[in-house]
Short mmCIF file of C-alpha atoms and ligand atoms in Angstrom, two decimals:
data_model
loop_
_atom_site.label_atom_id
_atom_site.label_comp_id
_atom_site.label_asym_id
_atom_site.label_seq_id
_atom_site.Cartn_x
_atom_site.Cartn_y
_atom_site.Cartn_z
CA MET G 3 21.45 -59.83 81.02
CA THR G 4 18.35 -61.94 81.33
CA LEU G 5 18.32 -64.83 83.79
CA ILE G 6 16.56 -67.87 82.35
CA LEU G 7 15.13 -70.20 84.98
CA LYS G 8 13.91 -73.64 83.94
CA ILE G 9 11.15 -74.58 86.37
CA ASP G 10 9.06 -77.75 86.25
CA SER G 11 5.38 -76.83 85.89
CA GLU G 12 4.16 -79.71 88.04
CA LYS G 13 6.87 -79.76 90.74
CA PRO G 14 8.19 -76.20 90.86
CA ASP G 15 11.56 -75.68 92.56
CA GLY G 16 10.83 -73.19 95.37
CA ASP G 17 14.35 -71.74 95.37
CA LYS G 18 14.12 -70.80 91.72
CA ILE G 19 10.69 -69.25 92.16
CA LEU G 20 12.05 -67.25 95.08
CA LYS G 21 14.79 -65.93 92.82
CA ALA G 22 12.20 -64.76 90.27
CA ALA G 23 10.03 -63.31 93.06
CA GLU G 24 13.00 -61.24 94.26
CA PHE G 25 13.10 -59.55 90.85
CA ILE G 26 9.38 -58.76 91.09
CA ARG G 27 9.88 -57.32 94.58
CA LYS G 28 12.73 -55.15 93.32
CA GLY G 29 10.48 -53.69 90.62
CA GLU G 30 11.92 -55.72 87.73
CA VAL G 31 10.04 -57.50 84.93
CA VAL G 32 9.76 -61.31 84.82
CA ALA G 33 8.21 -63.41 82.02
CA PHE G 34 6.34 -66.34 83.55
CA PRO G 35 4.10 -69.19 82.40
CA THR G 36 0.35 -69.43 82.91
CA GLU G 37 -2.13 -72.03 81.62
CA THR G 38 -3.13 -69.66 78.78
CA VAL G 39 0.01 -67.90 77.50
CA TYR G 40 3.23 -66.53 79.04
CA GLY G 41 2.83 -63.24 80.89
CA LEU G 42 5.20 -60.28 81.19
CA GLY G 43 4.89 -59.59 84.89
CA ALA G 44 5.75 -56.84 87.36
CA ASP G 45 4.56 -55.65 90.79
CA ALA G 46 1.04 -54.34 90.13
CA MET G 47 1.31 -51.77 92.94
CA ASN G 48 4.59 -50.27 91.68
CA GLN G 49 4.19 -47.57 89.02
CA GLU G 50 7.82 -47.64 87.90
CA ALA G 51 7.74 -51.41 87.51
CA ILE G 52 4.58 -51.22 85.41
CA LYS G 53 6.13 -48.59 83.14
CA LYS G 54 8.92 -51.07 82.39
CA ILE G 55 6.36 -53.55 81.02
CA PHE G 56 4.94 -50.96 78.63
CA ILE G 57 8.42 -49.99 77.45
CA ALA G 58 9.66 -53.56 76.95
CA LYS G 59 6.51 -54.61 75.12
CA ARG G 60 6.17 -51.34 73.18
CA ARG G 61 2.58 -51.35 74.29
CA PRO G 62 0.36 -48.31 73.70
CA LEU G 63 -0.10 -46.56 77.05
CA ASP G 64 -3.89 -46.58 76.75
CA ASN G 65 -4.11 -50.38 76.82
CA PRO G 66 -4.62 -51.61 80.41
CA LEU G 67 -3.09 -54.72 82.01
CA ILE G 68 -4.59 -57.75 83.75
CA ILE G 69 -3.65 -58.09 87.43
CA HIS G 70 -2.91 -61.67 88.52
CA ILE G 71 -3.66 -62.86 92.04
CA SER G 72 -3.09 -66.14 93.89
CA ARG G 73 -5.76 -65.83 96.61
CA VAL G 74 -9.27 -64.41 96.52
CA GLU G 75 -8.56 -62.11 99.52
CA GLN G 76 -6.18 -60.13 97.33
CA MET G 77 -9.21 -58.92 95.33
CA TYR G 78 -10.47 -56.73 98.10
CA ARG G 79 -7.51 -54.40 97.97
CA LEU G 80 -7.86 -53.97 94.21
CA VAL G 81 -11.58 -53.31 93.75
CA GLU G 82 -14.31 -51.15 95.29
CA GLU G 83 -16.68 -54.06 95.73
CA VAL G 84 -17.18 -57.61 94.56
CA PRO G 85 -20.73 -57.99 93.21
CA SER G 86 -22.46 -61.36 93.51
CA VAL G 87 -22.16 -62.08 89.79
CA ALA G 88 -18.38 -61.80 90.18
CA LYS G 89 -18.40 -64.11 93.18
CA LYS G 90 -20.28 -66.75 91.21
CA LEU G 91 -17.83 -66.55 88.33
CA MET G 92 -14.79 -66.64 90.61
CA GLU G 93 -16.14 -69.70 92.38
CA ALA G 94 -16.90 -71.50 89.15
CA PHE G 95 -13.81 -70.66 87.12
CA TRP G 96 -10.89 -69.65 89.37
CA PRO G 97 -8.13 -70.53 89.27
CA GLY G 98 -8.57 -70.54 85.50
CA PRO G 99 -8.68 -68.67 82.20
CA LEU G 100 -11.30 -66.07 83.10
CA THR G 101 -10.53 -62.37 83.67
CA ILE G 102 -13.14 -60.17 85.31
CA ILE G 103 -13.31 -56.38 85.18
CA LEU G 104 -14.65 -54.45 88.17
CA LYS G 105 -14.52 -50.87 89.54
CA LYS G 106 -10.97 -50.29 90.76
CA SER G 107 -9.94 -49.15 94.22
CA SER G 108 -7.75 -46.08 94.70
CA GLU G 109 -4.79 -48.32 95.60
CA VAL G 110 -4.34 -49.62 92.06
CA PRO G 111 -1.93 -47.29 90.26
CA PRO G 112 -3.44 -45.65 87.15
CA GLU G 113 -0.52 -46.95 85.05
CA ALA G 114 -1.88 -50.52 85.43
CA THR G 115 -5.36 -49.64 84.22
CA ALA G 116 -4.32 -47.02 81.66
CA GLY G 117 -6.24 -44.41 83.60
CA LEU G 118 -9.58 -46.29 83.51
CA ASN G 119 -11.70 -46.51 86.66
CA THR G 120 -11.94 -50.28 86.20
CA VAL G 121 -9.43 -53.06 86.77
CA ALA G 122 -9.05 -56.50 85.13
CA ILE G 123 -8.20 -59.38 87.48
CA ARG G 124 -7.60 -63.09 87.14
CA MET G 125 -6.23 -66.05 89.10
CA PRO G 126 -4.15 -68.24 86.79
CA ASP G 127 -4.37 -72.03 86.96
CA HIS G 128 -0.64 -72.73 86.93
CA LYS G 129 1.50 -73.78 89.89
CA VAL G 130 4.50 -71.69 88.84
CA ALA G 131 2.39 -68.55 88.33
CA LEU G 132 0.55 -68.99 91.64
CA GLN G 133 3.77 -69.57 93.61
CA LEU G 134 5.45 -66.62 91.93
CA ILE G 135 2.61 -64.36 93.08
CA GLU G 136 2.71 -65.87 96.59
CA PHE G 137 6.47 -65.48 96.96
CA SER G 138 6.38 -61.92 95.58
CA SER G 139 3.66 -61.06 98.14
CA VAL G 140 2.12 -58.63 95.67
CA PRO G 141 -0.39 -59.01 92.83
CA ILE G 142 1.38 -59.22 89.46
CA ALA G 143 0.29 -57.08 86.51
CA ALA G 144 0.97 -58.88 83.25
CA PRO G 145 0.04 -58.61 79.62
CA SER G 146 0.94 -61.49 77.30
CA ALA G 147 4.74 -61.76 76.93
CA ASN G 148 4.95 -60.79 73.26
CA LEU G 149 5.99 -57.57 71.58
CA SER G 150 2.87 -55.53 70.96
CA GLY G 151 1.00 -56.82 67.91
CA LYS G 152 2.86 -60.14 67.61
CA PRO G 153 1.38 -63.60 68.20
CA SER G 154 1.05 -64.46 71.89
CA PRO G 155 3.78 -66.61 73.49
CA THR G 156 2.86 -70.20 74.27
CA LYS G 157 6.42 -71.40 74.92
CA ALA G 158 9.33 -69.77 76.77
CA GLU G 159 11.26 -69.60 73.47
CA HIS G 160 8.67 -67.11 72.20
CA ALA G 161 9.23 -64.82 75.19
CA ILE G 162 13.00 -65.26 74.78
CA GLU G 163 12.68 -64.29 71.10
CA ASP G 164 10.92 -61.04 72.01
CA PHE G 165 12.54 -60.09 75.34
CA TYR G 166 15.98 -61.62 75.77
CA SER G 167 18.29 -58.93 77.25
CA LYS G 168 15.33 -56.55 77.69
CA ILE G 169 13.97 -57.87 81.02
CA ALA G 170 15.47 -59.30 84.22
CA CYS G 171 14.22 -62.88 84.09
CA ILE G 172 12.34 -65.41 81.95
CA ILE G 173 10.89 -68.56 83.53
CA ASP G 174 10.81 -71.56 81.20
CA SER G 175 8.15 -74.11 82.16
CA GLY G 176 7.54 -75.49 78.70
CA ARG G 177 4.33 -75.20 76.73
CA CYS G 178 1.18 -73.48 77.94
CA ARG G 179 -1.68 -75.98 78.24
CA ILE G 180 -4.41 -73.82 76.64
CA GLY G 181 -2.47 -71.61 74.27
CA LEU G 182 -5.08 -68.83 73.91
CA GLU G 183 -5.51 -65.90 76.29
CA SER G 184 -8.18 -65.79 78.98
CA THR G 185 -11.82 -64.89 78.44
CA VAL G 186 -12.27 -61.23 79.48
CA MET G 187 -15.58 -60.16 81.04
CA LEU G 188 -16.78 -56.68 81.91
CA LEU G 189 -18.94 -56.73 85.06
CA THR G 190 -19.47 -53.02 85.65
CA GLU G 191 -22.44 -52.53 83.31
CA ASP G 192 -26.06 -53.62 83.77
CA LYS G 193 -25.44 -56.79 81.80
CA PRO G 194 -22.22 -58.84 81.96
CA MET G 195 -20.35 -58.53 78.68
CA ILE G 196 -17.66 -60.68 77.10
CA LEU G 197 -14.95 -58.41 75.72
CA ARG G 198 -12.64 -61.18 74.59
CA PRO G 199 -13.66 -64.83 74.10
CA GLY G 200 -11.28 -67.44 75.53
CA ALA G 201 -11.01 -70.94 76.91
CA VAL G 202 -13.89 -70.45 79.34
CA THR G 203 -16.68 -70.56 76.78
CA ILE G 204 -19.82 -68.44 76.56
CA GLU G 205 -21.92 -71.58 77.06
CA GLU G 206 -20.06 -72.37 80.31
CA ILE G 207 -20.45 -68.80 81.59
CA GLU G 208 -24.17 -68.67 80.79
CA LYS G 209 -24.72 -71.87 82.76
CA VAL G 210 -23.43 -70.04 85.84
CA ILE G 211 -24.85 -66.50 85.53
CA GLY G 212 -27.43 -66.63 82.73
CA ASN G 213 -27.41 -64.48 79.58
CA VAL G 214 -24.35 -62.41 78.78
CA GLU G 215 -23.65 -60.00 75.98
CA PHE G 216 -21.18 -60.88 73.30
CA ASN G 217 -20.76 -59.45 69.84
CA SER G 218 -18.60 -61.83 67.84
CA ASN G 219 -18.57 -59.46 64.88
CA ILE G 220 -16.77 -56.61 66.61
CA SER G 221 -15.05 -55.36 63.50
CA LYS G 222 -11.73 -53.59 63.62
CA THR G 223 -13.41 -50.33 62.54
CA SER G 224 -16.32 -50.38 64.97
CA ALA G 225 -13.88 -51.12 67.79
CA VAL G 226 -11.94 -48.02 66.78
CA ASP G 227 -15.10 -45.93 66.94
CA LYS G 228 -15.97 -47.06 70.43
CA PRO G 229 -13.30 -49.13 72.11
CA VAL G 230 -14.95 -50.83 75.08
CA SER G 231 -11.78 -52.77 75.69
CA PRO G 232 -8.94 -50.48 74.66
CA GLY G 233 -6.95 -53.44 73.34
CA MET G 234 -9.56 -54.14 70.68
CA LYS G 235 -8.62 -51.28 68.40
CA TYR G 236 -5.11 -52.52 67.60
CA ARG G 237 -4.07 -55.15 65.06
CA HIS G 238 -3.23 -58.23 67.06
CA TYR G 239 -1.60 -61.62 67.08
CA ALA G 240 -0.14 -60.89 63.67
CA PRO G 241 2.74 -62.78 62.08
CA GLU G 242 5.22 -61.05 59.74
CA ALA G 243 3.73 -62.96 56.82
CA LYS G 244 0.37 -62.13 55.30
CA LEU G 245 -2.28 -64.25 56.98
CA TRP G 246 -5.25 -65.58 55.05
CA LEU G 247 -8.11 -67.28 56.81
CA ALA G 248 -9.97 -69.96 54.83
CA SER G 249 -12.69 -72.44 55.71
CA GLU G 250 -11.90 -76.12 55.03
CA ASP G 251 -13.88 -76.24 51.79
CA ARG G 252 -12.04 -73.20 50.38
CA LEU G 253 -8.56 -74.23 51.47
CA GLU G 254 -7.42 -75.58 48.08
CA GLU G 255 -8.80 -72.56 46.28
CA ALA G 256 -6.92 -70.30 48.73
CA VAL G 257 -3.70 -72.25 48.11
CA ARG G 258 -4.04 -71.86 44.34
CA GLU G 259 -4.58 -68.12 44.68
CA ALA G 260 -1.74 -67.66 47.15
CA LEU G 261 0.70 -69.49 44.87
CA LYS G 262 -0.13 -67.06 42.07
CA VAL G 263 1.09 -64.20 44.28
CA LYS G 264 3.97 -65.68 46.30
CA LYS G 265 6.28 -68.70 46.18
CA LYS G 266 6.59 -69.44 49.87
CA VAL G 267 3.14 -70.43 51.06
CA GLY G 268 2.47 -72.21 54.34
CA VAL G 269 -0.79 -73.71 55.54
CA ILE G 270 -1.97 -74.37 59.10
CA THR G 271 -4.35 -77.32 58.88
CA ARG G 272 -6.71 -79.13 61.16
CA GLY G 273 -5.40 -82.65 60.73
CA GLU G 274 -3.31 -84.31 57.98
CA LYS G 275 -3.73 -82.67 54.55
CA ASN G 276 -1.84 -83.22 51.38
CA LEU G 277 -1.15 -79.78 49.91
CA GLN G 278 1.58 -78.79 47.45
CA VAL G 279 3.05 -75.86 49.39
CA ALA G 280 6.38 -75.04 51.10
CA GLU G 281 5.14 -75.87 54.61
CA VAL G 282 2.13 -77.62 56.09
CA PHE G 283 1.72 -77.27 59.86
CA ASN G 284 -0.77 -79.78 61.19
CA ALA G 285 -2.15 -78.09 64.32
CA GLY G 286 -4.29 -81.11 65.12
CA PRO G 287 -7.84 -82.20 64.29
CA ASP G 288 -9.03 -81.68 67.84
CA MET G 289 -10.22 -78.13 68.55
CA GLU G 290 -8.40 -77.81 71.92
CA GLU G 291 -5.21 -79.05 70.32
CA TYR G 292 -5.63 -76.63 67.42
CA ALA G 293 -6.11 -73.77 69.91
CA SER G 294 -2.94 -74.70 71.79
CA ASN G 295 -0.86 -74.82 68.59
CA ILE G 296 -2.12 -71.84 66.62
CA PHE G 297 0.15 -69.08 67.96
CA ALA G 298 3.20 -71.36 67.87
CA ALA G 299 2.32 -72.25 64.26
CA LEU G 300 2.24 -68.58 63.24
CA ARG G 301 5.65 -67.96 64.80
CA TYR G 302 7.11 -71.16 63.35
CA LEU G 303 6.01 -70.34 59.80
CA ASP G 304 7.34 -66.79 60.15
CA GLY G 305 10.66 -68.29 61.20
CA ARG G 306 10.68 -70.40 58.02
CA GLY G 307 10.36 -67.29 55.86
CA ILE G 308 6.84 -68.06 54.69
CA GLU G 309 5.29 -65.11 52.83
CA ILE G 310 1.62 -66.09 52.93
CA ILE G 311 0.22 -68.20 55.74
CA ILE G 312 -3.20 -69.73 55.16
CA ALA G 313 -4.93 -70.83 58.36
CA GLU G 314 -7.83 -73.25 58.24
CA GLY G 315 -10.85 -71.85 60.07
CA VAL G 316 -12.91 -73.78 62.62
CA GLU G 317 -16.57 -73.87 63.65
CA GLU G 318 -17.46 -70.98 65.95
CA THR G 319 -18.63 -73.06 68.89
CA GLY G 320 -16.94 -73.66 72.25
CA ILE G 321 -13.29 -72.67 72.12
CA GLY G 322 -13.71 -72.27 68.34
CA VAL G 323 -15.17 -68.80 69.05
CA ALA G 324 -11.87 -67.74 70.63
CA ILE G 325 -9.75 -69.34 67.89
CA MET G 326 -11.69 -67.53 65.15
CA ASN G 327 -11.61 -64.26 67.10
CA ARG G 328 -7.79 -64.35 67.14
CA LEU G 329 -7.47 -65.47 63.51
CA LYS G 330 -9.88 -62.81 62.24
CA LYS G 331 -7.97 -60.09 64.09
CA ALA G 332 -4.66 -61.27 62.68
CA ALA G 333 -5.89 -61.97 59.14
CA THR G 334 -5.11 -59.68 56.24
CA ARG G 335 -7.67 -61.50 54.10
CA ILE G 336 -10.61 -63.83 54.61
CA VAL G 337 -11.07 -66.24 51.70
O1 LIG R 635 -4.58 -65.17 79.45
C1 LIG R 635 -4.37 -63.97 79.60
O2 LIG R 635 -5.28 -63.16 79.83
C2 LIG R 635 -2.91 -63.49 79.51
C3 LIG R 635 -2.13 -64.12 80.66
C4 LIG R 635 -0.72 -63.60 80.75
O3 LIG R 635 -2.82 -63.94 81.86
N1 LIG R 635 -2.84 -62.06 79.53
C5 LIG R 635 -3.25 -61.28 78.50
O4 LIG R 635 -3.06 -59.92 78.69
O5 LIG R 635 -3.73 -61.74 77.48
P1 LIG R 635 -3.15 -58.84 77.50
O6 LIG R 635 -2.69 -57.59 78.10
O7 LIG R 635 -2.44 -59.34 76.31
O8 LIG R 635 -4.68 -58.72 77.23
C6 LIG R 635 -5.53 -58.08 78.18
C7 LIG R 635 -6.79 -57.58 77.52
C8 LIG R 635 -6.52 -56.41 76.61
O9 LIG R 635 -7.33 -56.54 75.44
C9 LIG R 635 -6.95 -55.20 77.45
O10 LIG R 635 -7.37 -54.12 76.65
C10 LIG R 635 -8.09 -55.79 78.25
O11 LIG R 635 -7.69 -57.13 78.54
N2 LIG R 635 -8.29 -55.06 79.51
C11 LIG R 635 -7.47 -55.03 80.59
N3 LIG R 635 -7.95 -54.22 81.55
C12 LIG R 635 -9.12 -53.73 81.08
C13 LIG R 635 -10.12 -52.84 81.59
N4 LIG R 635 -10.00 -52.28 82.78
N5 LIG R 635 -11.19 -52.56 80.81
C14 LIG R 635 -11.33 -53.14 79.58
N6 LIG R 635 -10.43 -53.99 79.05
C15 LIG R 635 -9.33 -54.28 79.77
MG1 LIG R 636 -1.84 -59.71 74.41
#
């Protein structure tokens, strides 16, 4: 049995959040909304609870989780120290879609960090998430609420699809505003390094702390050789269908080629486009809108039995860096 709680994201019903928080306190798993994607949450200080996340998600045990907090004070129990670069970032971007990685304290169970001596922490910018953490009175460890490898969940229906009857509770607060996971930054090396681009852009971060390291061409193979972020070595965000990534000027060429191989071709476009294929999903001309729709588009087209999905690429600036990072990782072919 999974309890589904519909909770308004702007005016959350405290009684319902309390109900969900009781599950967290009892060591159960709760899917909850954040501004980025839905999370699959459990008490971060409870080893048994964390194990349940890994089992439900079928997540490899060497891939650590992000710990979500609702107040800055909660940091001090989780980390050895908070360097000034971290303080600047927290002040500028929290609550918000930025995760920072610091040296962990001995109180954080090794299950949460997959045995690493570092811990990833963020404060989500979502009333329901923040109240859930408050009412649980513990930090909440949560990966994205999708089965390992599948596209991230940006609506409760996606979490229901993957976890109904497998976890105690799913909170439904509608769509996630951003739709892509947080920016992940490693702050334990000499130079701050972006491990995963997200809605907080590199430009915004550099305005606050100066130059950071980021290698946008982390290929699947080089990540396997030396996985800085353990999550990088796995295929990610992938729909059932084959996913081709094509720039706007090669879109028609990609469609022609795809139709030679398969009948059911779907295209995710940036704005209205007239293409002779089974499905066209207009994810919106605006880059933020495109970002918020992309994972839902992949799941939708899978649901329609599409065999090849062609996604239109975007410019790699601003949030476009994060969009292309996800699409490249999910793609089976770049046209
Ligand atoms: O927006 C988000 O970040 C969402 C919501 C639910 O907060 N969460 C999310 O979690 O995307 P997940 O588990 O899907 O992605 C976390 C990423 C993984 O690539 C993981 O390897 C990396 O962060 N990570 C976590 N802890 C780490 C650590 N100590 N060192 C290096 N990478 C770490
Ligand atoms: Mg994930």
